[in-house]
Amino acid sequence: MALLVKVNEIDNVAIAVQDIPKGTELENGIVTRDDIPQAHKVALSDIAKGAEIVRYGVVLGYAKDEILQGSWINEHMLTLPKSPSVDNLVHGTNIKAMEDLPMPTRTTWLGYRNKEGYASTRNLLGIVTTVQCAAGVLKVAVENIKKELLPKYPNVDGVVAVTHPYGCGVAINAPEAVIPIRAITNVIRHPNFGGEIMVVGLGCEKLTYDRVLPPEDITPENVLTLQDYKGHDAMMQAIMDMAEKKLQKLNERKREELPLSELLIGMQCGGSDAFSGVSANPAAGYAADMLVRGGGTVMFSEVTEVRDGVEMLAARCVSKEVCDKLAAEMKWYDDYLDAGGVDRDANPTPGNKKGGLANIVEKAMGSIAKSGTSPIVEVLSPAEKPSKHGLIYAATPASDIVCGPSQVASGIGLQVFMTGRGTPYGLDVAPVIKVCSRNEMKDHWFDLIDISAGDIATGEKTIADVGEEIFNFILDVASGTKEPYSDKYGFHNDMCIFNPAPIT
């Protein structure tokens, strides 16, 4: 087994497949000058002070001091390069033809058809609050619904309480309030809720029903205000009664064979390491290409984790309109970070760095790989719904627990989540498949990680091998024939709605 992984022929660094002791002679005759931790970088040649450090064929940064061949390169040894400009981006120079994408091995799946939009991967009763004040009541009510009502409706997969920290104490008319309001509006109509609307409010909040529902949907059948009821028992009974009527309708739904064009999935990564861009993310990208070739729609996100590759994404945009939207979203986020007094390199975590990622440039190059190679047909603002089929970039924060809900608001029926360091993250609205970047992670969390892409790093499997495995698992989970570990254990994170607007 090779000890190093080099991505691009012009790279002057490679990453260690496993821990390498000082004094080890590598396959290219280089002798390590330090102990090299797994996934960390080794200098393949002498690098002068101020010279470029290159991985993925991209400049990760500049050497703060001279680095000798065989040395360990960590995050403290690089100066961050300037952020690429979003002005005058060139679109359409790297558009891959559909016939050049990998052919899907399956072209149908079993889902619940909806009257409009994408199909459901799950048949859920979703109950959404307008304000955090109602969250405690709703959580108790949902437990009662699960215990007393759900057993009577075997065709319903579950009941989900969508609670969030928004709705009151906020500048509801602030310009950026459009983002959380849009997110809540779209979650109410998530495909996995089957068109059944159930919204619980308190009665004095700023996020009133008319901000998240059209007039025709603000009816006693769809909305319930806690302050209208006299005491605990009355409000609980009202929620139970409304829920049962919704469950009766949802119980009539059946899975049917559907084309891939009815499926919308999200790609996300978190707890990344230096293997993520070598194994897990490229394999997920291959699966994404298979889905797009078959007519499916794939969404990827995380602004700071694509920002340094914006020119690469622009080259894949199918039109100037799409490219201009990409540039506008990048610029908005640049300004958002600047207003907070930080730059894009505030993104990497201690775990990322322990996993060999030196800075946000290196992290971004690996992150982009999960998008595959398909043309980008649309760019969305946070929590917007797609209007196209194919590969879509949805601008969201990179934080796992904010990106996930943002993709949910955009309507994903399932998410594929790549990780190097490991995370128990999950979503209750849509199933989450975990793919890890190295076999050690799978061995350690053997009953938490669904698929390991580690054999790509060791050379035992190809990106296509694991990509096809991910593709098939996506369709099995979407069809309800397999269950990811996050759903098996009920590991579901809170619905953290992205809110850049002021809290008053």
Tab-separated table of C-alpha atoms in Angstrom, residues 106 109-110 120-122 157 255 263 413-416 430-434 450-451 470-487:
chain	number	residue	atom	x	y	z
A	106	ARG	CA	-31.099	2.338	-11.851
A	109	TRP	CA	-37.191	4.557	-7.074
A	110	LEU	CA	-40.191	4.101	-4.764
A	120	SER	CA	-41.567	12.356	-0.812
A	121	THR	CA	-38.985	9.917	0.477
A	122	ARG	CA	-40.922	9.684	3.752
A	157	ASP	CA	-43.678	6.968	8.954
A	255	ARG	CA	-45.278	4.441	-2.435
A	263	LEU	CA	-36.024	12.989	-6.484
A	413	GLY	CA	-35.959	14.488	0.450
A	414	LEU	CA	-32.669	12.974	1.569
A	415	GLN	CA	-29.159	14.153	2.415
A	416	VAL	CA	-25.770	12.506	1.907
A	430	ALA	CA	-35.262	13.867	5.759
A	431	PRO	CA	-33.023	10.806	6.182
A	432	VAL	CA	-29.251	11.379	6.310
A	433	ILE	CA	-26.724	8.899	4.895
A	434	LYS	CA	-23.231	9.061	6.435
A	450	ASP	CA	-23.266	3.875	6.650
A	451	ILE	CA	-20.549	3.713	3.981
A	470	ILE	CA	-23.486	5.492	-2.599
A	471	PHE	CA	-25.858	5.907	-5.551
A	472	ASN	CA	-27.562	2.581	-4.858
A	473	PHE	CA	-27.801	3.283	-1.135
A	474	ILE	CA	-29.381	6.676	-1.874
A	475	LEU	CA	-32.133	5.019	-3.895
A	476	ASP	CA	-32.645	2.279	-1.294
A	477	VAL	CA	-32.990	4.809	1.527
A	478	ALA	CA	-35.183	7.114	-0.565
A	479	SER	CA	-37.380	4.112	-1.358
A	480	GLY	CA	-37.691	3.133	2.302
A	481	THR	CA	-36.093	-0.281	1.795
A	482	LYS	CA	-33.006	0.600	3.850
A	483	GLU	CA	-32.581	2.764	6.941
A	484	PRO	CA	-29.489	4.873	7.661
A	485	TYR	CA	-28.049	4.722	11.172
A	486	SER	CA	-29.095	8.309	11.957
A	487	ASP	CA	-32.745	7.283	11.581
